Coordinates of N, CA and C and ligand atoms in Angstrom, one line a residue:
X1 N 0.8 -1.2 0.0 CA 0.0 0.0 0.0 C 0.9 1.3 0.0
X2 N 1.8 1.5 1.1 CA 2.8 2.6 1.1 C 4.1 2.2 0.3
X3 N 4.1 1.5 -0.9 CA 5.3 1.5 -2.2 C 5.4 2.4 -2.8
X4 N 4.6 3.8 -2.7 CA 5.4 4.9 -3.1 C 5.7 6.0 -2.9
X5 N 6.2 5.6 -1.6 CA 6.2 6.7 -0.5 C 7.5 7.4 -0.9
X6 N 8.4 6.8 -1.4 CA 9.8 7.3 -1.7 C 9.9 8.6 -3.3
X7 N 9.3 8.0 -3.9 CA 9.3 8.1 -5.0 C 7.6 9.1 -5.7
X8 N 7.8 10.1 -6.1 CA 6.8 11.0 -6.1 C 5.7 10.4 -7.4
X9 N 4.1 10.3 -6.7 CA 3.6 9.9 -8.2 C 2.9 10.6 -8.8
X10 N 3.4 10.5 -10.1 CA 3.3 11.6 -11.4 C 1.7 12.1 -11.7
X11 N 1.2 12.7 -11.4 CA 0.1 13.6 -11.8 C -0.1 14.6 -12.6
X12 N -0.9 14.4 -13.8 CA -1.0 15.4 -15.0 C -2.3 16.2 -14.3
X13 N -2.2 17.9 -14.5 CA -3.5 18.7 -14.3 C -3.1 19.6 -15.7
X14 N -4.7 19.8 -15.9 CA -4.4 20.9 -17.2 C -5.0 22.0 -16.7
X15 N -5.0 23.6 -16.7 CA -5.5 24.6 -16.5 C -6.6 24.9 -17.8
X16 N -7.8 25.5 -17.2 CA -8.3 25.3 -18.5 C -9.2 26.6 -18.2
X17 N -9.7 27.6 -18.9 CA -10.5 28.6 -18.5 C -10.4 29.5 -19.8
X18 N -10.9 30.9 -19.7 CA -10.8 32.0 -20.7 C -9.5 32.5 -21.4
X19 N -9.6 33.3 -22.4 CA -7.8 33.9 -21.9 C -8.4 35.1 -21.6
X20 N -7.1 35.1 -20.8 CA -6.6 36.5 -20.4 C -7.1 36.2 -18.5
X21 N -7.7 35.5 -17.8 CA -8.1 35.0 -16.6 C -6.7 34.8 -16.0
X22 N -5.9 34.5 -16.4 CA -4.4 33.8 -15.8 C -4.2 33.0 -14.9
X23 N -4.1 32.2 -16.5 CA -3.7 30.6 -16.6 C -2.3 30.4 -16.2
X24 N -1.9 31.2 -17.2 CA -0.3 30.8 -17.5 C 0.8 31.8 -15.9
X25 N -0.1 33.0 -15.8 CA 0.5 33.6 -14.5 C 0.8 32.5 -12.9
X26 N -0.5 31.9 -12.9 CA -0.7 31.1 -11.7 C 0.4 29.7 -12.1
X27 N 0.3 29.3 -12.9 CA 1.3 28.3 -13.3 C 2.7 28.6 -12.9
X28 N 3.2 29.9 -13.8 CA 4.0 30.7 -13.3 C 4.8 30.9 -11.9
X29 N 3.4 31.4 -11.1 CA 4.1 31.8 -9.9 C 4.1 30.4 -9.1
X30 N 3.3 29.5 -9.6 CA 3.4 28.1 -8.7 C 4.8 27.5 -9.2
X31 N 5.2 27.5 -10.4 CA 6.6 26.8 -10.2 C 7.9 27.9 -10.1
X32 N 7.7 28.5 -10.6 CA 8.8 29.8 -10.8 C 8.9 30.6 -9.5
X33 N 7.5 30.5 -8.8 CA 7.7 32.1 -8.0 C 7.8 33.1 -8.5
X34 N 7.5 33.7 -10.1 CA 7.4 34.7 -10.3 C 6.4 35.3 -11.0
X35 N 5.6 36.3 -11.2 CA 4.7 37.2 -11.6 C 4.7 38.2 -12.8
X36 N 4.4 38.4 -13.6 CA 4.9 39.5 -14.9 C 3.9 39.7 -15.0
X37 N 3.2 41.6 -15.1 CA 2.2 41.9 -16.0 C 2.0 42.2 -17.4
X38 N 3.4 41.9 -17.6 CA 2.9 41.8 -19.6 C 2.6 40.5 -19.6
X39 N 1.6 40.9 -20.7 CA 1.0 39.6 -21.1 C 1.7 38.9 -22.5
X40 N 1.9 37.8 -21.6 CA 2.9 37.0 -22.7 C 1.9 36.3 -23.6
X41 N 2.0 36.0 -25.2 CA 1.6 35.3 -25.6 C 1.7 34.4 -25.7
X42 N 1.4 32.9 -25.0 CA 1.5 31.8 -25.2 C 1.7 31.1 -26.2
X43 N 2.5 30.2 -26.9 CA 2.4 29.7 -27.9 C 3.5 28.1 -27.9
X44 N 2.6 27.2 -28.2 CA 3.0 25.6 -27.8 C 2.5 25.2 -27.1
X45 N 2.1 23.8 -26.5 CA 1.7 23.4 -25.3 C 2.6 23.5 -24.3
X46 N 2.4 24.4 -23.1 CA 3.7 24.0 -22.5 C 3.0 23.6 -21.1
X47 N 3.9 23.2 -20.7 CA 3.9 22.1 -19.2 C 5.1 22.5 -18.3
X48 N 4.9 22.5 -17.1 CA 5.8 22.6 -16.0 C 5.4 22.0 -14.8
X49 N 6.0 21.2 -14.1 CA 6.0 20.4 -13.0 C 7.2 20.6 -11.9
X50 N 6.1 20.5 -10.9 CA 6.8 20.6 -9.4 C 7.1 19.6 -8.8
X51 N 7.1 19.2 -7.2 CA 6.9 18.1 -6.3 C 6.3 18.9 -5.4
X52 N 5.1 18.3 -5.0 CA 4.4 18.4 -3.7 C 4.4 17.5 -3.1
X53 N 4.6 18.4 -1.8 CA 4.3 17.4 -0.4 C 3.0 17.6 0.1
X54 N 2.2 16.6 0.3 CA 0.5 16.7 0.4 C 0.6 16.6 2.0
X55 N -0.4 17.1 3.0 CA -1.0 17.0 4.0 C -0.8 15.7 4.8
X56 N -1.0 14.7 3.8 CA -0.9 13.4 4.5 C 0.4 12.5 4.3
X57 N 1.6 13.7 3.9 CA 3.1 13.2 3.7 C 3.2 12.8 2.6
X58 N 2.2 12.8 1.4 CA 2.3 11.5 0.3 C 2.8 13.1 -0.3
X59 N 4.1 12.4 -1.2 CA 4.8 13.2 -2.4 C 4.0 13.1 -3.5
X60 N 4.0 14.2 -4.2 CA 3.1 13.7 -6.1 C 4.3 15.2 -7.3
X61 N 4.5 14.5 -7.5 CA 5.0 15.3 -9.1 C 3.9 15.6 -10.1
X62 N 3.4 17.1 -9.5 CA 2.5 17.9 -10.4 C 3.0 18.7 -11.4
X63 N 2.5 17.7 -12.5 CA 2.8 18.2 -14.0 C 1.9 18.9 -14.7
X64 N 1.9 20.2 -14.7 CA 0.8 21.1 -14.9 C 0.9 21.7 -16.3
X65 N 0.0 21.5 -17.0 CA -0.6 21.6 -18.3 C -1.3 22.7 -19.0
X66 N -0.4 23.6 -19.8 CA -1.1 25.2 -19.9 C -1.8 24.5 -21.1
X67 N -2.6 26.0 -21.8 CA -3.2 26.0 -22.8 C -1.7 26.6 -23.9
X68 N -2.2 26.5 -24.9 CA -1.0 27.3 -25.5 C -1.7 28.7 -26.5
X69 N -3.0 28.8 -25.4 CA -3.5 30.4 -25.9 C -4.4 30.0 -27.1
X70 N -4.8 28.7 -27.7 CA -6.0 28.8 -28.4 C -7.2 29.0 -28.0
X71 N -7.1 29.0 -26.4 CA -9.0 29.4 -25.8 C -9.0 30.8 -26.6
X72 N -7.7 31.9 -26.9 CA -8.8 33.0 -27.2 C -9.6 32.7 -28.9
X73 N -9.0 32.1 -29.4 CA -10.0 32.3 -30.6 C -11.4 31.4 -30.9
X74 N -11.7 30.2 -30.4 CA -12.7 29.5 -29.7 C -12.3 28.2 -29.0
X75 N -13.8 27.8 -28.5 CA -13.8 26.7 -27.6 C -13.6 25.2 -28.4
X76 N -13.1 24.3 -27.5 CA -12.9 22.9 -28.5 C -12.3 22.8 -29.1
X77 N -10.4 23.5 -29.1 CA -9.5 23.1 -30.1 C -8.5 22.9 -29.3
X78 N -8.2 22.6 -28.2 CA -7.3 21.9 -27.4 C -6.9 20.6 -27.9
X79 N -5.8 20.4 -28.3 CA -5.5 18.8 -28.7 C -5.6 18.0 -28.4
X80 N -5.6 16.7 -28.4 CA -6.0 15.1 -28.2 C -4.8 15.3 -26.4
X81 N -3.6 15.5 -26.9 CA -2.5 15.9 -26.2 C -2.8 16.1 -25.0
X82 N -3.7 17.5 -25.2 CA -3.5 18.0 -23.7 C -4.2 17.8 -22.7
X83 N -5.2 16.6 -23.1 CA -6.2 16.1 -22.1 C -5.8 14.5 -22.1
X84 N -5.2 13.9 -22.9 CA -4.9 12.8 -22.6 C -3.8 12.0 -21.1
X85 N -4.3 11.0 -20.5 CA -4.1 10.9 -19.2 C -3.9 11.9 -18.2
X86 N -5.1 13.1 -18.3 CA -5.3 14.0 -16.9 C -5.7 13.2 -16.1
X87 N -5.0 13.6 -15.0 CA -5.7 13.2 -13.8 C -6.4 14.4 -13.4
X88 N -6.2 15.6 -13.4 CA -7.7 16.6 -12.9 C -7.6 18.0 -13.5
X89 N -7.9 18.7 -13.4 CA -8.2 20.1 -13.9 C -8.8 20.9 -13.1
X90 N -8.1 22.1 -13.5 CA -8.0 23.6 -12.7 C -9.1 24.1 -13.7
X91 N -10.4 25.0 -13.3 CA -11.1 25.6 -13.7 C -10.7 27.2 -13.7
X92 N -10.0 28.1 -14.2 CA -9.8 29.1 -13.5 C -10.6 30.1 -14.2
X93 N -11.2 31.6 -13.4 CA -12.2 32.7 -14.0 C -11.2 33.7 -13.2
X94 N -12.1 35.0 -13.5 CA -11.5 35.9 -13.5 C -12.3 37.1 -12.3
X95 N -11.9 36.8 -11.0 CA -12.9 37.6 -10.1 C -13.2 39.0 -10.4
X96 N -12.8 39.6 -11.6 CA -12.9 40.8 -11.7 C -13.7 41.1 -13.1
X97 N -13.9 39.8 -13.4 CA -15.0 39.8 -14.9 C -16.1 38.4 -15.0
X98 N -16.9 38.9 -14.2 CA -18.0 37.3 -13.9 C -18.2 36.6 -15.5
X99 N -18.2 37.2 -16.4 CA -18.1 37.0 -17.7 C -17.5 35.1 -17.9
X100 N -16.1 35.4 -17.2 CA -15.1 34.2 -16.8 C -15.7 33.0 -16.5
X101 N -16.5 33.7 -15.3 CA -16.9 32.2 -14.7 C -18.2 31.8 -15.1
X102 N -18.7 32.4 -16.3 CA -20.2 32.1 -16.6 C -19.3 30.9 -18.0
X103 N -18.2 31.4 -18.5 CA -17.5 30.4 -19.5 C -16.9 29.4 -18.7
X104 N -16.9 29.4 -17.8 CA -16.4 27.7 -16.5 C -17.0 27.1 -17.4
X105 N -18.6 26.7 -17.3 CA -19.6 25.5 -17.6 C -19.1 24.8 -18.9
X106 N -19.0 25.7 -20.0 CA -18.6 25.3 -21.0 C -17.1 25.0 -21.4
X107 N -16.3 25.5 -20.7 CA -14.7 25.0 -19.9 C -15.2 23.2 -20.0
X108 N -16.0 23.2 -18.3 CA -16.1 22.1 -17.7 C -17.0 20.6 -18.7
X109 N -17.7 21.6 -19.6 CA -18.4 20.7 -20.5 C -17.5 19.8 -21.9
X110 N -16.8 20.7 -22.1 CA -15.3 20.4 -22.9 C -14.4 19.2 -22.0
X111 N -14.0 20.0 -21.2 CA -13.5 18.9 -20.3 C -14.2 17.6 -19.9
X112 N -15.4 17.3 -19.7 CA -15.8 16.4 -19.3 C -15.8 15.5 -20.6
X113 N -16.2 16.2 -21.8 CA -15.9 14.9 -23.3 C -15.0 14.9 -23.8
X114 N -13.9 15.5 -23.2 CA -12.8 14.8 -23.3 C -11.7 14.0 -22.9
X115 N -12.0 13.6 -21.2 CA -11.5 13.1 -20.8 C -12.0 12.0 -20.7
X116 N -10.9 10.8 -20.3 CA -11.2 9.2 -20.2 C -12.7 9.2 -19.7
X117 N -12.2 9.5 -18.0 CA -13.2 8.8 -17.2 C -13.9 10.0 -16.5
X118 N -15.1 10.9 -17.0 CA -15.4 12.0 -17.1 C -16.8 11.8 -15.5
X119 N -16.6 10.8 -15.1 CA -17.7 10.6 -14.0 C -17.2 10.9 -12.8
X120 N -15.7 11.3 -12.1 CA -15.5 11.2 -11.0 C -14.0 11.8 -10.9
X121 N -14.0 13.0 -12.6 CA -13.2 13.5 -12.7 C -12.6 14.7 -11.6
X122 N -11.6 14.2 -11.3 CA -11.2 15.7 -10.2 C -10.9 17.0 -10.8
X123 N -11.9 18.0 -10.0 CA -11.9 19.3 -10.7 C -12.0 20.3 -9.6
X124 N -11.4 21.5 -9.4 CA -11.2 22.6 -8.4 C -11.4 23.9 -9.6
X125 N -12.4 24.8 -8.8 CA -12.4 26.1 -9.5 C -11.8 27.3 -8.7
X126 N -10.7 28.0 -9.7 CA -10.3 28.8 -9.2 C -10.4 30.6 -9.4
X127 N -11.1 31.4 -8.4 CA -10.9 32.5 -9.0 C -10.0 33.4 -8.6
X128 N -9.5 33.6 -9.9 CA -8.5 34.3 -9.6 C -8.0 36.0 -9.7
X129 N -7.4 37.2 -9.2 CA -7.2 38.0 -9.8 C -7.7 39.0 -8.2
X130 N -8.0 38.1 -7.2 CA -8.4 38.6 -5.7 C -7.5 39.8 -5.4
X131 N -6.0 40.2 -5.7 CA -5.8 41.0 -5.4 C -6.7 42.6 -5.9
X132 N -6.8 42.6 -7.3 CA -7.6 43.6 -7.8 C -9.0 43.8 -6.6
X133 N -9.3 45.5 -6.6 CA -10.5 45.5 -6.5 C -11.7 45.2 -7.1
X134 N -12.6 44.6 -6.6 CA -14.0 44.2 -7.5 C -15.1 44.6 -7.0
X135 N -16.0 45.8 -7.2 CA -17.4 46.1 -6.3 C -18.5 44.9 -6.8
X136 N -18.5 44.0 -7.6 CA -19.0 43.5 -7.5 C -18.6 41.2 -7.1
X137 N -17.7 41.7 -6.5 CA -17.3 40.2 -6.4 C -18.3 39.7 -5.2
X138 N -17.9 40.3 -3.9 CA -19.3 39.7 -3.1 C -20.4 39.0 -3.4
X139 N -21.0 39.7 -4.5 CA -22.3 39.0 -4.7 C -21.8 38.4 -5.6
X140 N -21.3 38.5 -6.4 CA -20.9 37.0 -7.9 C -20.1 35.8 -7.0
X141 N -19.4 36.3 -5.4 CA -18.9 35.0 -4.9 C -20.0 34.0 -4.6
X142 N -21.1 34.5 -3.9 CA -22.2 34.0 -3.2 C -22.9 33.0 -4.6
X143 N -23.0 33.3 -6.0 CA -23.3 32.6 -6.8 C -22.1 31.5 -7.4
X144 N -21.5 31.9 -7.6 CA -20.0 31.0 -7.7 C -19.5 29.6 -6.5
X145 N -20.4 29.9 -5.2 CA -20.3 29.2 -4.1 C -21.1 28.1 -4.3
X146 N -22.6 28.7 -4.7 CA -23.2 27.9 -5.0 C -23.3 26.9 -6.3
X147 N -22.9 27.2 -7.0 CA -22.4 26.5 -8.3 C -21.6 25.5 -8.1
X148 N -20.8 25.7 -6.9 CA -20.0 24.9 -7.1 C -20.0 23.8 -6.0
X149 N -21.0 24.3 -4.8 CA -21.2 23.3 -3.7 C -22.4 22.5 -4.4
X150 N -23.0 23.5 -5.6 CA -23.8 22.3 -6.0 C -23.4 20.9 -7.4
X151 N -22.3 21.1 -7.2 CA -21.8 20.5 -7.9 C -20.4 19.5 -7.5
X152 N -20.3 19.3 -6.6 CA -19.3 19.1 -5.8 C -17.6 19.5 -5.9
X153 N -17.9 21.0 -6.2 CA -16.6 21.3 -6.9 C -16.1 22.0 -6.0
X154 N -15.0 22.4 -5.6 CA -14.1 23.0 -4.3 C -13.3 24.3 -5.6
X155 N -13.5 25.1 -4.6 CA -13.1 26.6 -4.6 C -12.2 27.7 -4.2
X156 N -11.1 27.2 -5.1 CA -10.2 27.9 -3.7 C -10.1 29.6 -4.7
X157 N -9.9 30.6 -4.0 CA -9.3 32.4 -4.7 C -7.8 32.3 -4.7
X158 N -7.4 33.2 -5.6 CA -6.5 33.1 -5.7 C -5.5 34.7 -6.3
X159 N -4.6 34.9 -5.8 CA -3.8 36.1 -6.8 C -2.6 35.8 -7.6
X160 N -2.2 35.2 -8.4 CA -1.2 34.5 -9.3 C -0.3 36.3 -9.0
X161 N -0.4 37.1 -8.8 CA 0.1 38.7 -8.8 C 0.8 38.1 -7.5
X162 N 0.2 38.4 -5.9 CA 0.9 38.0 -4.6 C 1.1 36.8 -3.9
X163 N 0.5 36.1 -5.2 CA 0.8 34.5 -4.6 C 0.0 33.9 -3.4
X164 N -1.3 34.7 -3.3 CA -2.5 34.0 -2.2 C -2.7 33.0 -2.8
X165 N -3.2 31.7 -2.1 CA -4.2 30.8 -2.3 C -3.3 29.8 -3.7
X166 N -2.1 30.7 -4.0 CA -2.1 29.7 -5.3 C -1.7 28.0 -4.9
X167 N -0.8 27.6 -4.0 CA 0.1 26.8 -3.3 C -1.0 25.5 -3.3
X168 N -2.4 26.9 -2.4 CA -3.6 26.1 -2.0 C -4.5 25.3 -3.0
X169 N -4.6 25.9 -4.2 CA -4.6 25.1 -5.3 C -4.4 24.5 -5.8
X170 N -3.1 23.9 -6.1 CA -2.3 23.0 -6.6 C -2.5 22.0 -5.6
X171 N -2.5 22.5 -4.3 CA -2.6 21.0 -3.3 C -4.1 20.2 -3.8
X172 N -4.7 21.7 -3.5 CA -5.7 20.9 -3.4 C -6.5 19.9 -5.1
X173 N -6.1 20.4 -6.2 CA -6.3 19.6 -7.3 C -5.3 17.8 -7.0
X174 N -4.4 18.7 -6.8 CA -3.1 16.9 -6.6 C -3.6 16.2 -5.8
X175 N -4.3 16.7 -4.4 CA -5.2 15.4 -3.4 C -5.6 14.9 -4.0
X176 N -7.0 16.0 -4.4 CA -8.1 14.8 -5.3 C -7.8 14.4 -6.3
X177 N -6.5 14.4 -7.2 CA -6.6 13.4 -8.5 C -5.7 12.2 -7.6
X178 N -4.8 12.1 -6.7 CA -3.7 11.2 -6.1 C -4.9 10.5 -5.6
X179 N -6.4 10.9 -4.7 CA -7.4 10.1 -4.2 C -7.9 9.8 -5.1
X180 N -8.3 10.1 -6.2 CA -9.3 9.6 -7.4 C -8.3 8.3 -8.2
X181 N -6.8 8.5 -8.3 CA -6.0 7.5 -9.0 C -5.9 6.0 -7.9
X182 N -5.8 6.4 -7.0 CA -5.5 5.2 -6.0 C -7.0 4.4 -6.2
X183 N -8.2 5.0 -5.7 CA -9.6 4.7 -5.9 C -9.7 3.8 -7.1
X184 N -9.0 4.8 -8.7 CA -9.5 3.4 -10.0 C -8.4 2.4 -9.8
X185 N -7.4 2.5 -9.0 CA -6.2 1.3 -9.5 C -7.1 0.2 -8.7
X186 N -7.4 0.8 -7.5 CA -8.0 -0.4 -6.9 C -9.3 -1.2 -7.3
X187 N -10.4 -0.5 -7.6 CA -11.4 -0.6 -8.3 C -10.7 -1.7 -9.5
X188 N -9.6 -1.7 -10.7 CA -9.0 -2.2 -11.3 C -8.3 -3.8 -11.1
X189 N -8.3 -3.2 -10.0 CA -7.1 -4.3 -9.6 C -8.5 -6.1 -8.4
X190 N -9.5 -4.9 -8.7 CA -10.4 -6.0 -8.2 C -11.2 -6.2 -9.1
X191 N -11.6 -6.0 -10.1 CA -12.3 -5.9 -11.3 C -11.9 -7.5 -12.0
X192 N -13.4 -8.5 -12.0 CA -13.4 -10.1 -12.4 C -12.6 -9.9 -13.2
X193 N -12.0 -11.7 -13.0 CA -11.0 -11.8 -14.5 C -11.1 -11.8 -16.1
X194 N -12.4 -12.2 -15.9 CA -13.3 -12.4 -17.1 C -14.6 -11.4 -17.8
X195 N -14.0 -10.1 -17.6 CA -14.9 -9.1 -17.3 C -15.7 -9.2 -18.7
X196 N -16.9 -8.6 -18.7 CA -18.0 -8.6 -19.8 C -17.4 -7.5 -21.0
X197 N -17.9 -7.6 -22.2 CA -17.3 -6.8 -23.2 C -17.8 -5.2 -22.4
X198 N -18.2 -4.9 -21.7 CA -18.6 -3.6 -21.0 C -17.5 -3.2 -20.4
X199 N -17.5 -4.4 -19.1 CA -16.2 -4.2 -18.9 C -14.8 -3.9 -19.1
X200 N -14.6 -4.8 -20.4 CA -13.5 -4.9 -20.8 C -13.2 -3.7 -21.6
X201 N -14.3 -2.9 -22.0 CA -13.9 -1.3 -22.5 C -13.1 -0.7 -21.3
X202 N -14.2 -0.5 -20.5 CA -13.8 0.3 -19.3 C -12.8 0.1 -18.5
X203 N -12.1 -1.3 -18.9 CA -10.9 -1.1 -18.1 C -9.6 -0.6 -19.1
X204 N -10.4 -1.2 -20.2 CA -9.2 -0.8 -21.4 C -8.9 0.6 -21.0
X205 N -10.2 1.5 -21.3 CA -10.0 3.0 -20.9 C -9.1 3.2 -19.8
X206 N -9.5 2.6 -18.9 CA -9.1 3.1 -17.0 C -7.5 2.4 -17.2
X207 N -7.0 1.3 -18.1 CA -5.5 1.0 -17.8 C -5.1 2.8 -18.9
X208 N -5.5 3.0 -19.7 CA -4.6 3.8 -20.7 C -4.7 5.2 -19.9
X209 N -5.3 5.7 -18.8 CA -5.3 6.5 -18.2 C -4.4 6.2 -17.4
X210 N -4.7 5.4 -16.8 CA -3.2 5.4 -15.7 C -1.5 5.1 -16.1
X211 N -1.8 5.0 -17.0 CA -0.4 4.3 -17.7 C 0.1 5.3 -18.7
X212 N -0.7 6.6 -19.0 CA -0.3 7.1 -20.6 C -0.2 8.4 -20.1
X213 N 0.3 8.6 -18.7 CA 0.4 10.2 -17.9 C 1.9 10.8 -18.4
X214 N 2.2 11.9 -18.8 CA 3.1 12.6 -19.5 C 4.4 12.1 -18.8
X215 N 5.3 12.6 -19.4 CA 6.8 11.9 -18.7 C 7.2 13.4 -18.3
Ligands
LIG301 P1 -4.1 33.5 -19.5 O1 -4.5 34.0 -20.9 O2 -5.3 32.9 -18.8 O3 -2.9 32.6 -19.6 O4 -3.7 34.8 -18.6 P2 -2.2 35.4 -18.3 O5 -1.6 34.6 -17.2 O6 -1.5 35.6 -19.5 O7 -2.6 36.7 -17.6 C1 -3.4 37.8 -18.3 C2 -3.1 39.1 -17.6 O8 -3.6 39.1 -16.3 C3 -1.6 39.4 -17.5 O9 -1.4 40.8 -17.8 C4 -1.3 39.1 -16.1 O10 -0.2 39.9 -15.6 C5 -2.6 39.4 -15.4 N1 -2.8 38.6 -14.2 C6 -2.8 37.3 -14.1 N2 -3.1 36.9 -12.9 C7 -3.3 38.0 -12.1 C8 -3.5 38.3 -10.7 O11 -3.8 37.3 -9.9 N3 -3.6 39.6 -10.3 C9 -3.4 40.6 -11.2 N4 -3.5 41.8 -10.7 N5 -3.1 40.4 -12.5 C10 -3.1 39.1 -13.0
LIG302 MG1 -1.8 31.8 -21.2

């Protein structure tokens, strides 16, 4: 049970939201520690990965998955690539343009047909951009709360600018996909030997997810 306690296990998250919300900032300041307000144009898939130490001691090597800036021209052209073996996804909006988080749903609707196992996918929404003043975030939080407690989605704020809440983020996406990964191996690993052609999709899917996570 504790075999990989030494050795950090690899978790793919992809950021996924509007542009201009900051995607690439928060990624940024999570591995880099640093912040820039020019806005860089993204261009390529790119990825950067940390090591986190989780709450409960367990190490995970979060390999975190930008867009490469085609959300600005429309939705649904993210490549086979950058959703293949996620283990979970960052929702991020823009606390200072509710606009952002009204485009979550259709974020999260993308995301859910395109991942493997889209039933029990780990997903965290983050808004970000808290340091700015907002006269109207109060009340857009109170609907954003509910959105997401009705949906069982966890919510952390964030400033990719002062580095609030971002840490918090990342922990908290790498729990729930390290808890959602252990969950299907096991599920897997008890799953009849003779499983029905239903089955035998579903595990096909559930092995190539666990096994086809980025290097
Ligand atoms: P992306 O298109 O979602 O990747 O967004 P970027 O990371 O490129 O950020 C867009 C703009 O917002 C840039 O000018 C950033 O400097 C700025 N920005 C991003 N995050 C924050 C934040 O938390 N606070 C503030 N004040 N500006 C931010
Ligand atoms: Mg970007």
């Amino acid at each position: 049970m504790e075999d990989n306690k030494t050795k950090p296990t690899l978790l793919k998250c992809v950021v996924l939201g509007s542009s201009n919300v900051g995607k690439t900032s928060l990624l940024t300041k999570f591995v880099h520690g640093k912040f820039s307000e020019e806005r860089r144009a993204t261009t390529g898939a790119d990825f950067a990965s940390k090591v986190l130490k989780l709450g409960d001691g367990n190490e995970v090597r979060l390999v975190i998955w930008d867009t490469a800036g085609q959300e600005r021209f429309h939705h649904g052209t993210l490549g086979a690539a950058f959703y293949r073996g996620a283990d979970g996804a960052l929702l991020v909006y823009d606390t200072t343009d509710i606009r952002t988080f009204e485009q979550i749903e259709m974020w999260r609707g993308e995301l859910l047909q395109r991942v493997e196992a889209p039933g029990d996918f780990p997903v965290v929404v983050v808004g970000n951009k808290i340091d700015l003043p907002s006269e109207t975030r109060d009340q857009e939080q109170t609907a954003v709360m509910t959105w997401c407690r009705d949906l069982g989605i966890g919510l952390v704020n964030t400033s990719a600018k002062d580095g609030t809440g971002v840490d918090a983020a990342m922990e908290a996406i790498a729990a729930l996909a390290l808890e959602n990964r252990r969950r299907r191996d096991a599920r897997a690993s008890q799953a009849p030997r003779e499983p029905s052609a239903f089955t035998l999709d579903t595990l096909d899917r559930r092995d190539s997810t666990s096994s086809s996570c980025c290097k």
